[in-house]
Short mmCIF file of the C-alpha atoms (twelve columns), coordinates in Angstrom:
data_MODEL
# 
_entry.id   MODEL 
# 
loop_
_atom_site.group_PDB 
_atom_site.id 
_atom_site.type_symbol 
_atom_site.label_atom_id 
_atom_site.label_alt_id 
_atom_site.label_comp_id 
_atom_site.label_asym_id 
_atom_site.label_seq_id 
_atom_site.Cartn_x 
_atom_site.Cartn_y 
_atom_site.Cartn_z 
_atom_site.pdbx_PDB_model_num 
ATOM 1   C CA . UNK A 1   0.056   0.243  0.127   1 
ATOM 2   C CA . UNK A 2   2.937   2.526  0.627   1 
ATOM 3   C CA . UNK A 3   4.700   1.687  -2.556  1 
ATOM 4   C CA . UNK A 4   1.405   2.357  -4.257  1 
ATOM 5   C CA . UNK A 5   0.812   5.917  -2.185  1 
ATOM 6   C CA . UNK A 6   4.469   7.018  -3.227  1 
ATOM 7   C CA . UNK A 7   3.997   5.647  -6.840  1 
ATOM 8   C CA . UNK A 8   0.670   7.874  -7.062  1 
ATOM 9   C CA . UNK A 9   2.543   10.738 -5.545  1 
ATOM 10  C CA . UNK A 10  5.378   10.353 -8.245  1 
ATOM 11  C CA . UNK A 11  2.906   10.401 -10.585 1 
ATOM 12  C CA . UNK A 12  1.076   13.465 -9.610  1 
ATOM 13  C CA . UNK A 13  4.371   15.656 -9.576  1 
ATOM 14  C CA . UNK A 14  5.260   14.255 -12.888 1 
ATOM 15  C CA . UNK A 15  1.862   15.791 -14.324 1 
ATOM 16  C CA . UNK A 16  1.995   18.745 -12.157 1 
ATOM 17  C CA . UNK A 17  5.823   19.541 -13.739 1 
ATOM 18  C CA . UNK A 18  4.232   19.029 -17.058 1 
ATOM 19  C CA . UNK A 19  1.175   21.044 -16.579 1 
ATOM 20  C CA . UNK A 20  3.497   23.884 -15.442 1 
ATOM 21  C CA . UNK A 21  5.672   23.628 -18.512 1 
ATOM 22  C CA . UNK A 22  3.054   23.710 -21.158 1 
ATOM 23  C CA . UNK A 23  0.693   26.782 -21.674 1 
ATOM 24  C CA . UNK A 24  -1.889  27.302 -23.986 1 
ATOM 25  C CA . UNK A 25  -1.709  31.422 -25.168 1 
ATOM 26  C CA . UNK A 26  -4.821  32.487 -26.894 1 
ATOM 27  C CA . UNK A 27  -4.726  35.644 -28.626 1 
ATOM 28  C CA . UNK A 28  -7.530  37.638 -30.054 1 
ATOM 29  C CA . UNK A 29  -11.434 36.779 -29.913 1 
ATOM 30  C CA . UNK A 30  -13.572 35.042 -32.089 1 
ATOM 31  C CA . UNK A 31  -16.136 37.647 -32.698 1 
ATOM 32  C CA . UNK A 32  -15.146 38.431 -36.435 1 
ATOM 33  C CA . UNK A 33  -15.114 36.573 -39.771 1 
ATOM 34  C CA . UNK A 34  -11.742 36.845 -41.658 1 
ATOM 35  C CA . UNK A 35  -11.115 36.085 -45.163 1 
ATOM 36  C CA . UNK A 36  -7.503  36.326 -45.504 1 
ATOM 37  C CA . UNK A 37  -5.734  34.619 -42.748 1 
ATOM 38  C CA . UNK A 38  -4.415  32.398 -42.142 1 
ATOM 39  C CA . UNK A 39  -4.928  31.524 -45.848 1 
ATOM 40  C CA . UNK A 40  -7.612  32.266 -48.471 1 
ATOM 41  C CA . UNK A 41  -8.634  28.979 -49.535 1 
ATOM 42  C CA . UNK A 42  -10.627 30.636 -53.023 1 
ATOM 43  C CA . UNK A 43  -7.638  31.069 -54.839 1 
ATOM 44  C CA . UNK A 44  -4.767  28.366 -55.763 1 
ATOM 45  C CA . UNK A 45  -1.929  29.967 -53.696 1 
ATOM 46  C CA . UNK A 46  -1.689  32.185 -51.061 1 
ATOM 47  C CA . UNK A 47  0.756   33.970 -48.517 1 
ATOM 48  C CA . UNK A 48  -0.056  35.851 -45.518 1 
ATOM 49  C CA . UNK A 49  1.836   37.381 -42.769 1 
ATOM 50  C CA . UNK A 50  0.774   38.406 -39.444 1 
ATOM 51  C CA . UNK A 51  2.691   40.008 -36.337 1 
ATOM 52  C CA . UNK A 52  1.163   39.180 -32.988 1 
ATOM 53  C CA . UNK A 53  2.795   41.607 -30.204 1 
ATOM 54  C CA . UNK A 54  4.610   40.781 -26.990 1 
ATOM 55  C CA . UNK A 55  1.939   42.478 -24.974 1 
ATOM 56  C CA . UNK A 56  -0.639  40.296 -26.664 1 
ATOM 57  C CA . UNK A 57  1.192   37.344 -25.749 1 
ATOM 58  C CA . UNK A 58  2.414   38.085 -22.027 1 
ATOM 59  C CA . UNK A 59  -0.946  39.135 -21.284 1 
ATOM 60  C CA . UNK A 60  -2.109  36.001 -21.819 1 
ATOM 61  C CA . UNK A 61  0.530   34.338 -19.126 1 
ATOM 62  C CA . UNK A 62  2.919   33.027 -21.713 1 
ATOM 63  C CA . UNK A 63  6.286   31.732 -20.063 1 
ATOM 64  C CA . UNK A 64  9.339   34.144 -20.954 1 
ATOM 65  C CA . UNK A 65  10.951  32.947 -23.042 1 
ATOM 66  C CA . UNK A 66  9.154   29.606 -24.417 1 
ATOM 67  C CA . UNK A 67  9.546   27.111 -27.132 1 
ATOM 68  C CA . UNK A 68  6.078   27.179 -29.427 1 
ATOM 69  C CA . UNK A 69  5.015   23.624 -30.427 1 
ATOM 70  C CA . UNK A 70  1.814   24.178 -31.870 1 
ATOM 71  C CA . UNK A 71  0.084   26.582 -33.336 1 
ATOM 72  C CA . UNK A 72  -4.120  26.654 -33.829 1 
ATOM 73  C CA . UNK A 73  -6.437  28.474 -36.007 1 
ATOM 74  C CA . UNK A 74  -10.116 28.528 -34.984 1 
ATOM 75  C CA . UNK A 75  -12.622 27.317 -37.650 1 
ATOM 76  C CA . UNK A 76  -16.433 28.189 -37.841 1 
ATOM 77  C CA . UNK A 77  -17.695 25.526 -40.176 1 
ATOM 78  C CA . UNK A 78  -16.587 21.907 -41.213 1 
ATOM 79  C CA . UNK A 79  -14.802 21.713 -44.359 1 
ATOM 80  C CA . UNK A 80  -12.232 19.753 -46.052 1 
ATOM 81  C CA . UNK A 81  -8.527  20.810 -46.574 1 
ATOM 82  C CA . UNK A 82  -8.270  18.859 -49.733 1 
ATOM 83  C CA . UNK A 83  -7.382  21.992 -52.098 1 
ATOM 84  C CA . UNK A 84  -5.384  23.849 -49.630 1 
ATOM 85  C CA . UNK A 85  -3.473  21.386 -47.288 1 
ATOM 86  C CA . UNK A 86  0.038   21.865 -48.425 1 
ATOM 87  C CA . UNK A 87  1.495   24.195 -45.595 1 
ATOM 88  C CA . UNK A 88  4.909   25.670 -45.128 1 
ATOM 89  C CA . UNK A 89  5.161   27.823 -41.982 1 
ATOM 90  C CA . UNK A 90  7.396   30.306 -40.793 1 
ATOM 91  C CA . UNK A 91  7.927   32.168 -37.137 1 
ATOM 92  C CA . UNK A 92  10.396  34.795 -36.279 1 
ATOM 93  C CA . UNK A 93  10.848  37.290 -33.545 1 
ATOM 94  C CA . UNK A 94  10.889  40.835 -34.605 1 
ATOM 95  C CA . UNK A 95  10.720  44.249 -33.559 1 
ATOM 96  C CA . UNK A 96  8.359   45.605 -36.419 1 
ATOM 97  C CA . UNK A 97  4.765   45.978 -34.953 1 
ATOM 98  C CA . UNK A 98  3.256   46.599 -38.124 1 
ATOM 99  C CA . UNK A 99  3.562   46.504 -41.901 1 
ATOM 100 C CA . UNK A 100 3.766   49.751 -43.980 1 
ATOM 101 C CA . UNK A 101 2.434   47.862 -46.969 1 
ATOM 102 C CA . UNK A 102 2.595   44.681 -48.652 1 
ATOM 103 C CA . UNK A 103 6.408   45.153 -49.916 1 
ATOM 104 C CA . UNK A 104 7.344   45.603 -46.300 1 
ATOM 105 C CA . UNK A 105 7.441   42.077 -45.613 1 
ATOM 106 C CA . UNK A 106 9.760   39.900 -43.359 1 
ATOM 107 C CA . UNK A 107 12.311  37.698 -45.483 1 
ATOM 108 C CA . UNK A 108 12.440  34.014 -44.778 1 
ATOM 109 C CA . UNK A 109 15.936  34.568 -43.785 1 
ATOM 110 C CA . UNK A 110 14.969  36.702 -40.858 1 
ATOM 111 C CA . UNK A 111 12.644  33.644 -39.873 1 
ATOM 112 C CA . UNK A 112 12.461  29.907 -38.677 1 
ATOM 113 C CA . UNK A 113 10.944  27.322 -40.872 1 
ATOM 114 C CA . UNK A 114 8.965   25.324 -38.945 1 
ATOM 115 C CA . UNK A 115 6.479   23.051 -40.702 1 
ATOM 116 C CA . UNK A 116 6.627   22.068 -43.917 1 
ATOM 117 C CA . UNK A 117 3.662   19.450 -44.665 1 
ATOM 118 C CA . UNK A 118 0.129   18.636 -44.791 1 
ATOM 119 C CA . UNK A 119 -2.475  19.796 -42.406 1 
ATOM 120 C CA . UNK A 120 -5.494  17.756 -41.126 1 
ATOM 121 C CA . UNK A 121 -7.756  16.459 -43.611 1 
ATOM 122 C CA . UNK A 122 -10.540 18.636 -42.202 1 
ATOM 123 C CA . UNK A 123 -11.816 21.754 -40.290 1 
ATOM 124 C CA . UNK A 124 -14.367 20.978 -37.540 1 
ATOM 125 C CA . UNK A 125 -16.855 23.793 -36.917 1 
ATOM 126 C CA . UNK A 126 -16.241 25.888 -33.697 1 
ATOM 127 C CA . UNK A 127 -13.188 23.881 -33.017 1 
ATOM 128 C CA . UNK A 128 -9.270  24.391 -33.496 1 
ATOM 129 C CA . UNK A 129 -7.666  23.226 -36.518 1 
ATOM 130 C CA . UNK A 130 -4.261  22.474 -34.516 1 
ATOM 131 C CA . UNK A 131 -0.613  22.056 -36.230 1 
ATOM 132 C CA . UNK A 132 2.346   20.789 -34.394 1 
ATOM 133 C CA . UNK A 133 5.646   21.875 -35.613 1 
ATOM 134 C CA . UNK A 134 8.338   20.080 -36.951 1 
ATOM 135 C CA . UNK A 135 10.646  22.683 -35.465 1 
ATOM 136 C CA . UNK A 136 9.637   24.037 -32.041 1 
ATOM 137 C CA . UNK A 137 10.404  27.588 -31.833 1 
ATOM 138 C CA . UNK A 138 12.039  29.869 -29.306 1 
ATOM 139 C CA . UNK A 139 10.145  33.241 -28.543 1 
ATOM 140 C CA . UNK A 140 12.174  35.205 -26.888 1 
ATOM 141 C CA . UNK A 141 9.690   36.455 -24.218 1 
ATOM 142 C CA . UNK A 142 10.306  40.202 -25.507 1 
ATOM 143 C CA . UNK A 143 10.150  40.938 -29.294 1 
ATOM 144 C CA . UNK A 144 6.804   40.512 -31.069 1 
ATOM 145 C CA . UNK A 145 6.282   37.383 -33.374 1 
ATOM 146 C CA . UNK A 146 5.360   36.985 -37.061 1 
ATOM 147 C CA . UNK A 147 3.464   33.887 -38.055 1 
ATOM 148 C CA . UNK A 148 3.854   33.430 -41.992 1 
ATOM 149 C CA . UNK A 149 1.720   30.854 -43.762 1 
ATOM 150 C CA . UNK A 150 2.818   29.773 -47.431 1 
ATOM 151 C CA . UNK A 151 -0.265  27.474 -48.816 1 
ATOM 152 C CA . UNK A 152 0.822   25.729 -51.765 1 
ATOM 153 C CA . UNK A 153 -2.116  23.336 -52.803 1 
ATOM 154 C CA . UNK A 154 -2.772  24.251 -56.514 1 
ATOM 155 C CA . UNK A 155 -6.220  24.078 -56.326 1 
ATOM 156 C CA . UNK A 156 -9.051  26.311 -54.534 1 
ATOM 157 C CA . UNK A 157 -12.397 25.540 -52.531 1 
ATOM 158 C CA . UNK A 158 -14.042 23.845 -50.024 1 
ATOM 159 C CA . UNK A 159 -14.251 26.953 -47.896 1 
ATOM 160 C CA . UNK A 160 -14.316 26.820 -43.877 1 
ATOM 161 C CA . UNK A 161 -15.019 30.159 -42.324 1 
ATOM 162 C CA . UNK A 162 -12.027 31.628 -39.964 1 
ATOM 163 C CA . UNK A 163 -12.524 33.565 -37.021 1 
ATOM 164 C CA . UNK A 164 -10.512 36.396 -36.617 1 
ATOM 165 C CA . UNK A 165 -10.013 39.706 -34.295 1 
ATOM 166 C CA . UNK A 166 -9.150  43.757 -34.994 1 
ATOM 167 C CA . UNK A 167 -6.440  45.259 -33.613 1 
ATOM 168 C CA . UNK A 168 -4.630  48.457 -35.173 1 
ATOM 169 C CA . UNK A 169 -0.776  48.865 -34.166 1 
ATOM 170 C CA . UNK A 170 0.777   52.328 -33.550 1 
ATOM 171 C CA . UNK A 171 1.775   52.053 -37.381 1 
ATOM 172 C CA . UNK A 172 1.148   50.317 -40.512 1 
ATOM 173 C CA . UNK A 173 -1.073  46.706 -40.600 1 
ATOM 174 C CA . UNK A 174 -1.259  44.129 -38.567 1 
ATOM 175 C CA . UNK A 175 -1.419  41.538 -41.362 1 
ATOM 176 C CA . UNK A 176 -0.601  41.595 -45.190 1 
ATOM 177 C CA . UNK A 177 -1.743  38.707 -47.594 1 
ATOM 178 C CA . UNK A 178 -1.096  37.876 -51.223 1 
ATOM 179 C CA . UNK A 179 -2.908  35.438 -53.596 1 
ATOM 180 C CA . UNK A 180 -3.386  34.471 -57.046 1 
ATOM 181 C CA . UNK A 181 -4.105  31.417 -59.367 1 
ATOM 182 C CA . UNK A 182 -1.874  29.513 -61.625 1 
ATOM 183 C CA . UNK A 183 1.710   30.902 -60.263 1 
ATOM 184 C CA . UNK A 184 2.732   30.368 -56.785 1 
ATOM 185 C CA . UNK A 185 3.517   33.138 -54.625 1 
ATOM 186 C CA . UNK A 186 7.170   33.202 -53.198 1 
ATOM 187 C CA . UNK A 187 7.714   34.088 -49.508 1 
ATOM 188 C CA . UNK A 188 11.251  35.309 -50.617 1 
ATOM 189 C CA . UNK A 189 9.748   37.829 -53.056 1 
ATOM 190 C CA . UNK A 190 5.930   37.748 -52.513 1 
ATOM 191 C CA . UNK A 191 4.146   39.479 -55.560 1 
ATOM 192 C CA . UNK A 192 0.636   38.519 -56.538 1 
ATOM 193 C CA . UNK A 193 -2.572  39.534 -58.503 1 
ATOM 194 C CA . UNK A 194 -4.469  40.605 -55.489 1 
ATOM 195 C CA . UNK A 195 -2.556  41.832 -52.084 1 
ATOM 196 C CA . UNK A 196 -3.808  43.771 -49.102 1 
ATOM 197 C CA . UNK A 197 -2.780  45.140 -45.727 1 
ATOM 198 C CA . UNK A 198 -5.500  45.008 -42.997 1 
ATOM 199 C CA . UNK A 199 -5.613  45.191 -39.219 1 
ATOM 200 C CA . UNK A 200 -8.188  42.118 -39.157 1 
ATOM 201 C CA . UNK A 201 -6.361  39.024 -38.835 1 
ATOM 202 C CA . UNK A 202 -6.873  35.336 -37.470 1 
ATOM 203 C CA . UNK A 203 -7.296  34.480 -34.003 1 
ATOM 204 C CA . UNK A 204 -4.582  31.959 -33.141 1 
ATOM 205 C CA . UNK A 205 -3.368  29.712 -30.210 1 
ATOM 206 C CA . UNK A 206 0.432   29.131 -29.619 1 
ATOM 207 C CA . UNK A 207 1.053   26.056 -27.378 1 
ATOM 208 C CA . UNK A 208 4.164   26.845 -25.594 1 
ATOM 209 C CA . UNK A 209 6.592   25.495 -22.900 1 
ATOM 210 C CA . UNK A 210 9.112   26.954 -20.576 1 
ATOM 211 C CA . UNK A 211 12.729  27.263 -21.735 1 
ATOM 212 C CA . UNK A 212 15.592  26.905 -19.272 1 
ATOM 213 C CA . UNK A 213 18.704  29.077 -19.978 1 
ATOM 214 C CA . UNK A 214 21.372  27.456 -21.671 1 
ATOM 215 C CA . UNK A 215 24.497  26.048 -19.461 1 
ATOM 216 C CA . UNK A 216 28.043  24.653 -20.531 1 
ATOM 217 C CA . UNK A 217 29.161  23.387 -23.886 1 
ATOM 218 C CA . UNK A 218 26.056  23.129 -26.020 1 
ATOM 219 C CA . UNK A 219 25.164  20.048 -28.450 1 
ATOM 220 C CA . UNK A 220 25.191  21.360 -31.829 1 
ATOM 221 C CA . UNK A 221 23.685  18.478 -33.612 1 
ATOM 222 C CA . UNK A 222 23.333  17.669 -37.337 1 
ATOM 223 C CA . UNK A 223 22.648  20.223 -40.370 1 
ATOM 224 C CA . UNK A 224 19.950  19.223 -42.569 1 
ATOM 225 C CA . UNK A 225 18.885  21.180 -46.006 1 
ATOM 226 C CA . UNK A 226 15.374  20.839 -47.439 1 
ATOM 227 C CA . UNK A 227 17.425  19.440 -50.812 1 
ATOM 228 C CA . UNK A 228 20.401  17.738 -51.065 1 
ATOM 229 C CA . UNK A 229 20.475  18.365 -54.700 1 
ATOM 230 C CA . UNK A 230 19.339  21.903 -56.368 1 
ATOM 231 C CA . UNK A 231 19.435  23.875 -59.310 1 
ATOM 232 C CA . UNK A 232 21.800  26.873 -59.459 1 
ATOM 233 C CA . UNK A 233 20.280  30.079 -57.712 1 
ATOM 234 C CA . UNK A 234 17.277  28.090 -56.159 1 
ATOM 235 C CA . UNK A 235 16.286  28.914 -52.671 1 
ATOM 236 C CA . UNK A 236 16.356  25.751 -49.860 1 
ATOM 237 C CA . UNK A 237 16.089  25.758 -46.085 1 
ATOM 238 C CA . UNK A 238 19.234  24.893 -43.781 1 
ATOM 239 C CA . UNK A 239 18.502  23.661 -39.982 1 
ATOM 240 C CA . UNK A 240 19.424  21.839 -37.280 1 
ATOM 241 C CA . UNK A 241 18.389  18.550 -35.620 1 
ATOM 242 C CA . UNK A 242 19.586  17.057 -32.233 1 
ATOM 243 C CA . UNK A 243 20.617  20.449 -30.990 1 
ATOM 244 C CA . UNK A 244 20.365  21.750 -27.373 1 
ATOM 245 C CA . UNK A 245 16.968  23.125 -26.386 1 
ATOM 246 C CA . UNK A 246 17.293  26.301 -24.471 1 
ATOM 247 C CA . UNK A 247 17.073  29.786 -24.490 1 
ATOM 248 C CA . UNK A 248 20.176  31.834 -24.453 1 
ATOM 249 C CA . UNK A 249 21.893  29.924 -27.584 1 
ATOM 250 C CA . UNK A 250 23.510  31.730 -30.820 1 
ATOM 251 C CA . UNK A 251 23.542  30.171 -33.997 1 
ATOM 252 C CA . UNK A 252 26.246  30.924 -37.091 1 
ATOM 253 C CA . UNK A 253 25.936  29.609 -40.081 1 
ATOM 254 C CA . UNK A 254 28.987  28.446 -42.068 1 
ATOM 255 C CA . UNK A 255 29.921  27.277 -45.716 1 
ATOM 256 C CA . UNK A 256 32.899  25.131 -46.930 1 
ATOM 257 C CA . UNK A 257 34.169  23.701 -50.222 1 
ATOM 258 C CA . UNK A 258 34.868  20.542 -48.429 1 
ATOM 259 C CA . UNK A 259 33.453  18.344 -45.439 1 
ATOM 260 C CA . UNK A 260 36.459  19.897 -43.179 1 
ATOM 261 C CA . UNK A 261 36.504  23.360 -44.598 1 
ATOM 262 C CA . UNK A 262 37.927  25.877 -44.428 1 
ATOM 263 C CA . UNK A 263 34.675  27.389 -42.879 1 
ATOM 264 C CA . UNK A 264 33.695  30.909 -43.402 1 
ATOM 265 C CA . UNK A 265 30.940  32.764 -41.540 1 
ATOM 266 C CA . UNK A 266 27.444  33.371 -43.710 1 
ATOM 267 C CA . UNK A 267 26.738  37.073 -42.950 1 
ATOM 268 C CA . UNK A 268 23.416  37.621 -41.723 1 
ATOM 269 C CA . UNK A 269 22.474  33.524 -41.066 1 
ATOM 270 C CA . UNK A 270 22.229  33.484 -37.178 1 
ATOM 271 C CA . UNK A 271 19.132  31.759 -36.724 1 
ATOM 272 C CA . UNK A 272 18.268  28.340 -36.356 1 
ATOM 273 C CA . UNK A 273 16.897  27.922 -39.545 1 
ATOM 274 C CA . UNK A 274 18.472  29.544 -42.571 1 
ATOM 275 C CA . UNK A 275 17.233  30.137 -46.020 1 
ATOM 276 C CA . UNK A 276 19.847  30.331 -48.891 1 
ATOM 277 C CA . UNK A 277 20.831  29.443 -52.583 1 
ATOM 278 C CA . UNK A 278 24.172  28.441 -54.085 1 
ATOM 279 C CA . UNK A 279 25.937  28.095 -57.678 1 
ATOM 280 C CA . UNK A 280 28.219  25.526 -56.954 1 
ATOM 281 C CA . UNK A 281 28.626  22.226 -54.614 1 
ATOM 282 C CA . UNK A 282 28.781  23.698 -50.969 1 
ATOM 283 C CA . UNK A 283 28.923  22.092 -47.456 1 
ATOM 284 C CA . UNK A 284 27.456  23.690 -44.607 1 
ATOM 285 C CA . UNK A 285 27.312  23.257 -40.692 1 
ATOM 286 C CA . UNK A 286 26.403  25.563 -37.881 1 
ATOM 287 C CA . UNK A 287 28.204  26.847 -34.562 1 
ATOM 288 C CA . UNK A 288 26.231  26.705 -31.242 1 
ATOM 289 C CA . UNK A 289 27.452  28.787 -28.951 1 
ATOM 290 C CA . UNK A 290 26.025  29.144 -25.182 1 
ATOM 291 C CA . UNK A 291 28.096  32.166 -23.872 1 
ATOM 292 C CA . UNK A 292 32.097  31.310 -24.638 1 
ATOM 293 C CA . UNK A 293 31.394  27.512 -24.646 1 
ATOM 294 C CA . UNK A 294 30.918  26.635 -28.790 1 
ATOM 295 C CA . UNK A 295 30.030  23.212 -30.349 1 
ATOM 296 C CA . UNK A 296 30.154  22.619 -34.341 1 
ATOM 297 C CA . UNK A 297 27.175  20.489 -35.741 1 
ATOM 298 C CA . UNK A 298 27.718  17.742 -38.487 1 
ATOM 299 C CA . UNK A 299 28.026  19.025 -41.878 1 
ATOM 300 C CA . UNK A 300 25.891  18.913 -45.054 1 
ATOM 301 C CA . UNK A 301 26.640  19.149 -48.776 1 
ATOM 302 C CA . UNK A 302 24.081  20.514 -51.321 1 
ATOM 303 C CA . UNK A 303 25.115  19.673 -54.428 1 
ATOM 304 C CA . UNK A 304 24.298  21.661 -57.736 1 
ATOM 305 C CA . UNK A 305 25.194  20.162 -60.852 1 
ATOM 306 C CA . UNK A 306 27.220  22.060 -63.393 1 
ATOM 307 C CA . UNK A 307 25.633  23.517 -66.511 1 
ATOM 308 C CA . UNK A 308 26.529  21.992 -69.806 1 
ATOM 309 C CA . UNK A 309 28.516  24.988 -71.812 1 
ATOM 310 C CA . UNK A 310 29.081  24.902 -75.670 1 
ATOM 311 C CA . UNK A 311 28.447  26.623 -78.986 1 
ATOM 312 C CA . UNK A 312 25.517  25.213 -80.651 1 
ATOM 313 C CA . UNK A 313 25.043  25.424 -84.511 1 
ATOM 314 C CA . UNK A 314 20.973  24.561 -85.928 1 
ATOM 315 C CA . UNK A 315 20.680  22.954 -89.048 1 
ATOM 316 C CA . UNK A 316 17.340  23.575 -90.554 1 
ATOM 317 C CA . UNK A 317 17.488  21.004 -93.107 1 
ATOM 318 C CA . UNK A 318 15.601  17.786 -92.874 1 
ATOM 319 C CA . UNK A 319 18.292  14.869 -92.167 1 
ATOM 320 C CA . UNK A 320 17.988  12.308 -95.167 1 
ATOM 321 C CA . UNK A 321 19.949  9.656  -93.556 1 
ATOM 322 C CA . UNK A 322 20.025  9.754  -89.958 1 
ATOM 323 C CA . UNK A 323 22.308  12.573 -89.920 1 
ATOM 324 C CA . UNK A 324 22.253  15.341 -86.814 1 
ATOM 325 C CA . UNK A 325 20.282  18.101 -86.177 1 
ATOM 326 C CA . UNK A 326 23.050  19.894 -84.617 1 
ATOM 327 C CA . UNK A 327 26.642  19.901 -83.934 1 
ATOM 328 C CA . UNK A 328 28.889  21.768 -81.240 1 
# 
């Protein structure tokens, strides 16, 4: 009996710790219907960015700082997501409170790609659509938070109703959006046949866990890339797996010609995830620091095939016996 009581106390203690470690932060009320956030499902491709302020997050008793593990959007109706199911989600700490216009977007290199996949098959009326992030994001507890949703399914329809709220920042607009048919909207340089900047944005929930400050030598983990073979100039995303999960860490991405270097710092590449492009085969690693203690991640190579060059001569005459059309 005594052992059973001790076991019960231990289980309750663990549950208590887990409950305290996890916090659900709700931002906004579901008083309004919003069309463009998180996405505008009546067009093939959509992209949006929304800024949620630190005041909104700390006002809901969020951990300071904390890891965001899940996000949720509130749906007013039940609808299949078949035609708008492929999402890429970016999060970022920012000092920006509002957007001066649709050209004032935050680039992916200043955010972290936290999800790239397929969302649930359907929304449910009057409930939250939950997305578990592939890469937890560390909100620093003081900055504003930008949420970017890139929807890439080349179809449209099956419309739910999203719930939202209106809040005007001290300058600019709280959210921006882009949408169009036929041609994808690119987060690195978003432009579309239709766009806008508004203050009516989606209600959202963040599930967060408290982050302990880093201490001693960190674990840098392994560098990964969204592509291992890519065309010259095509963007791809670098990220880390297996690294220390703590606040206070600093990141510096480096590039090199071989798996052993020599290594050079990439200017501005100081986030957990980094978007870049290249014109030749390159190795990448990330230097992770906790104060003066620094560790280097395992490296990853991204291959870019060389373009085939040459001088071509076109022969317009029809072949009479199996000859070549061109020579070089």
